[in-house]
Amino acid sequence: MSRRTLVAGLVAAAAAGGLSVARRSLPADVRAPWERTNHAGATVTLLEGPVYAVAAAAGALAGGAPAAPGVVAALGSAGFGALDDLAGSSDSKGLKGHLGALARGEVTTGAVKIVGIGATGLVATVLADRGRGRGMLATLVGGAAVAGAANLANLLDLRPGRALKVTVLAGVPALLPPGVAGAATAAAAVGAAAGTLPDDLRGRSMLGDTGANAAGALVGLALVERTGLRGRLLALAVTGGLTVLSEKVSFSKVIDDTPVLRRLDRWGRA
């Protein structure tokens, strides 16, 4: 692992751990809008999301140039995720629900988030491709792949630790070989996940749209940074296919019905 990659991961992990402790001291009126009831009926905070995004952006900056793509992916997708976390309605859910509402002339926060994260993914990819001789088509597909990964991570944030575990499992392969494009971005994503995972596993906090979108966007960007058009098309096909599948199939049920996935999903939970 290169020094740049190592620094990105360590800074992200340290920032996430420190911010996780600091958020507990925030005034009650600041914490209240971020509190939700999880699947088990317990009250949890979504402030883990902003913690993750800021820590990951710090890791991307510490990793050195080019840091802009990672910072844009983390903070941009987190910002649109926060809009849905704080102002979203449960009337329309999922990609189908938000697009259906848009077709009826209703602009939901989820629809704004879809467009916003798409734009964020495109800007991050444009910055990543600058000076690398990528064609316009490859950049457009890369932007869509980043947005698709951001949305997919959000679909997995249904049980303690699940989305963060997937972030680590998907991000670690992008760290190798040392010094390859995208390694520092992946290290920032993985480091921030490691720093926020303990509270998430204990059911004290969760990523919410804010953090899950940021985590997915960073992993997607790390893949985009190291691939050309063919790899980006494959990433888009996988994320898009799983997103469409989620409209008909419960990922939680599939995981619970598959012994290996069930054990991995439940590992470390309180």
GROMACS .gro file of N, CA and C in nm, residues 145-236:
model
  276
  145ALA      N    1  -2.246   0.555  -1.315
  145ALA     CA    2  -2.205   0.444  -1.229
  145ALA      C    3  -2.183   0.491  -1.085
  146VAL      N    4  -2.126   0.609  -1.068
  146VAL     CA    5  -2.107   0.665  -0.934
  146VAL      C    6  -2.242   0.688  -0.867
  147ALA      N    7  -2.335   0.746  -0.941
  147ALA     CA    8  -2.469   0.770  -0.887
  147ALA      C    9  -2.540   0.638  -0.855
  148GLY      N   10  -2.523   0.538  -0.941
  148GLY     CA   11  -2.584   0.408  -0.917
  148GLY      C   12  -2.531   0.342  -0.791
  149ALA      N   13  -2.401   0.355  -0.770
  149ALA     CA   14  -2.340   0.297  -0.649
  149ALA      C   15  -2.389   0.369  -0.524
  150ALA      N   16  -2.406   0.501  -0.533
  150ALA     CA   17  -2.457   0.578  -0.420
  150ALA      C   18  -2.597   0.533  -0.381
  151ASN      N   19  -2.681   0.512  -0.481
  151ASN     CA   20  -2.818   0.468  -0.454
  151ASN      C   21  -2.821   0.326  -0.400
  152LEU      N   22  -2.737   0.239  -0.453
  152LEU     CA   23  -2.735   0.100  -0.409
  152LEU      C   24  -2.694   0.088  -0.263
  153ALA      N   25  -2.594   0.165  -0.221
  153ALA     CA   26  -2.551   0.163  -0.081
  153ALA      C   27  -2.666   0.204   0.011
  154ASN      N   28  -2.744   0.299  -0.033
  154ASN     CA   29  -2.857   0.344   0.048
  154ASN      C   30  -2.961   0.234   0.064
  155LEU      N   31  -2.979   0.151  -0.038
  155LEU     CA   32  -3.075   0.041  -0.030
  155LEU      C   33  -3.031  -0.066   0.070
  156LEU      N   34  -2.902  -0.068   0.102
  156LEU     CA   35  -2.849  -0.169   0.193
  156LEU      C   36  -2.848  -0.122   0.339
  157ASP      N   37  -2.875   0.004   0.362
  157ASP     CA   38  -2.867   0.060   0.498
  157ASP      C   39  -2.995   0.032   0.577
  158LEU      N   40  -3.024  -0.097   0.593
  158LEU     CA   41  -3.148  -0.139   0.660
  158LEU      C   42  -3.124  -0.215   0.790
  159ARG      N   43  -3.001  -0.257   0.815
  159ARG     CA   44  -2.967  -0.329   0.937
  159ARG      C   45  -2.834  -0.278   0.987
  160PRO      N   46  -2.808  -0.286   1.119
  160PRO     CA   47  -2.683  -0.235   1.174
  160PRO      C   48  -2.559  -0.292   1.105
  161GLY      N   49  -2.474  -0.204   1.058
  161GLY     CA   50  -2.346  -0.244   1.000
  161GLY      C   51  -2.349  -0.291   0.857
  162ARG      N   52  -2.467  -0.317   0.801
  162ARG     CA   53  -2.473  -0.379   0.668
  162ARG      C   54  -2.409  -0.294   0.559
  163ALA      N   55  -2.451  -0.170   0.546
  163ALA     CA   56  -2.397  -0.085   0.440
  163ALA      C   57  -2.248  -0.059   0.458
  164LEU      N   58  -2.204  -0.046   0.583
  164LEU     CA   59  -2.062  -0.022   0.608
  164LEU      C   60  -1.978  -0.145   0.576
  165LYS      N   61  -2.029  -0.263   0.607
  165LYS     CA   62  -1.957  -0.386   0.573
  165LYS      C   63  -1.943  -0.399   0.422
  166VAL      N   64  -2.048  -0.369   0.348
  166VAL     CA   65  -2.042  -0.376   0.202
  166VAL      C   66  -1.943  -0.272   0.149
  167THR      N   67  -1.939  -0.155   0.212
  167THR     CA   68  -1.843  -0.052   0.172
  167THR      C   69  -1.700  -0.102   0.187
  168VAL      N   70  -1.672  -0.167   0.298
  168VAL     CA   71  -1.538  -0.222   0.321
  168VAL      C   72  -1.506  -0.334   0.222
  169LEU      N   73  -1.599  -0.428   0.206
  169LEU     CA   74  -1.577  -0.541   0.117
  169LEU      C   75  -1.558  -0.497  -0.028
  170ALA      N   76  -1.632  -0.395  -0.069
  170ALA     CA   77  -1.620  -0.345  -0.206
  170ALA      C   78  -1.501  -0.252  -0.222
  171GLY      N   79  -1.463  -0.184  -0.114
  171GLY     CA   80  -1.355  -0.087  -0.124
  171GLY      C   81  -1.216  -0.145  -0.114
  172VAL      N   82  -1.200  -0.250  -0.034
  172VAL     CA   83  -1.066  -0.308  -0.014
  172VAL      C   84  -1.000  -0.354  -0.145
  173PRO      N   85  -1.071  -0.424  -0.235
  173PRO     CA   86  -1.005  -0.464  -0.361
  173PRO      C   87  -0.954  -0.345  -0.443
  174ALA      N   88  -1.017  -0.229  -0.428
  174ALA     CA   89  -0.974  -0.111  -0.503
  174ALA      C   90  -0.847  -0.049  -0.446
  175LEU      N   91  -0.798  -0.102  -0.332
  175LEU     CA   92  -0.673  -0.051  -0.274
  175LEU      C   93  -0.551  -0.110  -0.343
  176LEU      N   94  -0.570  -0.217  -0.418
  176LEU     CA   95  -0.460  -0.288  -0.480
  176LEU      C   96  -0.470  -0.281  -0.632
  177PRO      N   97  -0.355  -0.283  -0.701
  177PRO     CA   98  -0.218  -0.278  -0.650
  177PRO      C   99  -0.186  -0.139  -0.593
  178PRO      N  100  -0.079  -0.128  -0.514
  178PRO     CA  101  -0.044  -0.001  -0.449
  178PRO      C  102  -0.026   0.112  -0.551
  179GLY      N  103  -0.080   0.228  -0.518
  179GLY     CA  104  -0.059   0.344  -0.601
  179GLY      C  105  -0.149   0.355  -0.722
  180VAL      N  106  -0.236   0.257  -0.745
  180VAL     CA  107  -0.322   0.261  -0.863
  180VAL      C  108  -0.424   0.373  -0.846
  181ALA      N  109  -0.473   0.428  -0.958
  181ALA     CA  110  -0.574   0.533  -0.953
  181ALA      C  111  -0.697   0.483  -0.878
  182GLY      N  112  -0.749   0.566  -0.792
  182GLY     CA  113  -0.868   0.528  -0.715
  182GLY      C  114  -0.837   0.468  -0.580
  183ALA      N  115  -0.711   0.432  -0.554
  183ALA     CA  116  -0.677   0.366  -0.428
  183ALA      C  117  -0.698   0.459  -0.309
  184ALA      N  118  -0.660   0.586  -0.322
  184ALA     CA  119  -0.678   0.681  -0.212
  184ALA      C  120  -0.826   0.707  -0.186
  185THR      N  121  -0.905   0.711  -0.292
  185THR     CA  122  -1.050   0.729  -0.276
  185THR      C  123  -1.110   0.612  -0.201
  186ALA      N  124  -1.069   0.491  -0.241
  186ALA     CA  125  -1.118   0.371  -0.173
  186ALA      C  126  -1.074   0.369  -0.028
  187ALA      N  127  -0.949   0.412  -0.002
  187ALA     CA  128  -0.899   0.413   0.136
  187ALA      C  129  -0.979   0.510   0.222
  188ALA      N  130  -1.017   0.624   0.166
  188ALA     CA  131  -1.097   0.720   0.241
  188ALA      C  132  -1.233   0.660   0.275
  189ALA      N  133  -1.293   0.589   0.179
  189ALA     CA  134  -1.424   0.526   0.201
  189ALA      C  135  -1.415   0.417   0.308
  190VAL      N  136  -1.312   0.334   0.299
  190VAL     CA  137  -1.295   0.223   0.393
  190VAL      C  138  -1.257   0.276   0.532
  191GLY      N  139  -1.169   0.375   0.538
  191GLY     CA  140  -1.128   0.431   0.667
  191GLY      C  141  -1.244   0.493   0.742
  192ALA      N  142  -1.326   0.571   0.671
  192ALA     CA  143  -1.443   0.632   0.735
  192ALA      C  144  -1.542   0.526   0.781
  193ALA      N  145  -1.553   0.418   0.704
  193ALA     CA  146  -1.641   0.307   0.744
  193ALA      C  147  -1.591   0.242   0.871
  194ALA      N  148  -1.461   0.221   0.880
  194ALA     CA  149  -1.404   0.159   1.000
  194ALA      C  150  -1.426   0.246   1.124
  195GLY      N  151  -1.417   0.377   1.106
  195GLY     CA  152  -1.434   0.467   1.219
  195GLY      C  153  -1.577   0.481   1.268
  196THR      N  154  -1.674   0.458   1.180
  196THR     CA  155  -1.815   0.471   1.219
  196THR      C  156  -1.881   0.337   1.248
  197LEU      N  157  -1.815   0.227   1.215
  197LEU     CA  158  -1.876   0.095   1.229
  197LEU      C  159  -1.914   0.056   1.372
  198PRO      N  160  -1.831   0.085   1.475
  198PRO     CA  161  -1.866   0.039   1.610
  198PRO      C  162  -2.004   0.086   1.658
  199ASP      N  163  -2.034   0.215   1.646
  199ASP     CA  164  -2.164   0.265   1.690
  199ASP      C  165  -2.277   0.211   1.603
  200ASP      N  166  -2.250   0.193   1.474
  200ASP     CA  167  -2.352   0.140   1.383
  200ASP      C  168  -2.388  -0.003   1.422
  201LEU      N  169  -2.288  -0.085   1.451
  201LEU     CA  170  -2.312  -0.225   1.489
  201LEU      C  171  -2.388  -0.235   1.621
  202ARG      N  172  -2.365  -0.141   1.710
  202ARG     CA  173  -2.435  -0.143   1.839
  202ARG      C  174  -2.577  -0.089   1.830
  203GLY      N  175  -2.617  -0.043   1.711
  203GLY     CA  176  -2.751   0.008   1.694
  203GLY      C  177  -2.772   0.144   1.756
  204ARG      N  178  -2.664   0.220   1.774
  204ARG     CA  179  -2.674   0.354   1.831
  204ARG      C  180  -2.692   0.460   1.723
  205SER      N  181  -2.645   0.430   1.604
  205SER     CA  182  -2.653   0.526   1.495
  205SER      C  183  -2.662   0.451   1.362
  206MET      N  184  -2.698   0.523   1.258
  206MET     CA  185  -2.699   0.465   1.125
  206MET      C  186  -2.664   0.571   1.022
  207LEU      N  187  -2.624   0.526   0.904
  207LEU     CA  188  -2.577   0.618   0.801
  207LEU      C  189  -2.686   0.710   0.749
  208GLY      N  190  -2.807   0.657   0.733
  208GLY     CA  191  -2.912   0.734   0.668
  208GLY      C  192  -2.875   0.759   0.523
  209ASP      N  193  -2.957   0.833   0.452
  209ASP     CA  194  -2.926   0.867   0.313
  209ASP      C  195  -2.797   0.947   0.304
  210THR      N  196  -2.774   1.033   0.403
  210THR     CA  197  -2.656   1.119   0.401
  210THR      C  198  -2.527   1.039   0.391
  211GLY      N  199  -2.510   0.944   0.482
  211GLY     CA  200  -2.386   0.867   0.484
  211GLY      C  201  -2.382   0.755   0.382
  212ALA      N  202  -2.495   0.687   0.361
  212ALA     CA  203  -2.496   0.575   0.267
  212ALA      C  204  -2.470   0.623   0.125
  213ASN      N  205  -2.530   0.735   0.087
  213ASN     CA  206  -2.504   0.789  -0.047
  213ASN      C  207  -2.357   0.827  -0.064
  214ALA      N  208  -2.298   0.885   0.040
  214ALA     CA  209  -2.157   0.923   0.033
  214ALA      C  210  -2.067   0.800   0.021
  215ALA      N  211  -2.096   0.698   0.101
  215ALA     CA  212  -2.015   0.576   0.098
  215ALA      C  213  -2.022   0.508  -0.038
  216GLY      N  214  -2.143   0.494  -0.091
  216GLY     CA  215  -2.159   0.430  -0.221
  216GLY      C  216  -2.093   0.510  -0.332
  217ALA      N  217  -2.109   0.642  -0.327
  217ALA     CA  218  -2.049   0.726  -0.431
  217ALA      C  219  -1.897   0.714  -0.431
  218LEU      N  220  -1.836   0.707  -0.313
  218LEU     CA  221  -1.690   0.696  -0.306
  218LEU      C  222  -1.640   0.563  -0.360
  219VAL      N  223  -1.709   0.455  -0.324
  219VAL     CA  224  -1.669   0.324  -0.376
  219VAL      C  225  -1.687   0.321  -0.528
  220GLY      N  226  -1.800   0.376  -0.575
  220GLY     CA  227  -1.822   0.383  -0.719
  220GLY      C  228  -1.716   0.465  -0.789
  221LEU      N  229  -1.680   0.578  -0.729
  221LEU     CA  230  -1.577   0.664  -0.788
  221LEU      C  231  -1.442   0.594  -0.792
  222ALA      N  232  -1.409   0.520  -0.686
  222ALA     CA  233  -1.280   0.448  -0.684
  222ALA      C  234  -1.273   0.350  -0.801
  223LEU      N  235  -1.384   0.283  -0.831
  223LEU     CA  236  -1.387   0.191  -0.944
  223LEU      C  237  -1.378   0.266  -1.076
  224VAL      N  238  -1.450   0.376  -1.086
  224VAL     CA  239  -1.449   0.457  -1.208
  224VAL      C  240  -1.309   0.512  -1.236
  225GLU      N  241  -1.238   0.554  -1.132
  225GLU     CA  242  -1.105   0.613  -1.150
  225GLU      C  243  -1.004   0.514  -1.209
  226ARG      N  244  -1.029   0.385  -1.189
  226ARG     CA  245  -0.930   0.287  -1.235
  226ARG      C  246  -0.976   0.209  -1.357
  227THR      N  247  -1.090   0.241  -1.415
  227THR     CA  248  -1.141   0.166  -1.530
  227THR      C  249  -1.173   0.258  -1.647
  228GLY      N  250  -1.184   0.196  -1.762
  228GLY     CA  251  -1.226   0.266  -1.882
  228GLY      C  252  -1.373   0.242  -1.908
  229LEU      N  253  -1.413   0.261  -2.033
  229LEU     CA  254  -1.555   0.251  -2.068
  229LEU      C  255  -1.611   0.113  -2.037
  230ARG      N  256  -1.538   0.008  -2.068
  230ARG     CA  257  -1.591  -0.127  -2.047
  230ARG      C  258  -1.619  -0.156  -1.899
  231GLY      N  259  -1.525  -0.121  -1.814
  231GLY     CA  260  -1.542  -0.144  -1.671
  231GLY      C  261  -1.655  -0.060  -1.614
  232ARG      N  262  -1.668   0.061  -1.664
  232ARG     CA  263  -1.774   0.150  -1.616
  232ARG      C  264  -1.912   0.100  -1.660
  233LEU      N  265  -1.920   0.048  -1.782
  233LEU     CA  266  -2.046  -0.009  -1.828
  233LEU      C  267  -2.086  -0.128  -1.741
  234LEU      N  268  -1.988  -0.210  -1.705
  234LEU     CA  269  -2.016  -0.325  -1.618
  234LEU      C  270  -2.065  -0.279  -1.481
  235ALA      N  271  -1.998  -0.178  -1.424
  235ALA     CA  272  -2.039  -0.126  -1.293
  235ALA      C  273  -2.180  -0.069  -1.299
  236LEU      N  274  -2.211   0.003  -1.406
  236LEU     CA  275  -2.344   0.061  -1.421
  236LEU      C  276  -2.450  -0.047  -1.437
   0.00000   0.00000   0.00000
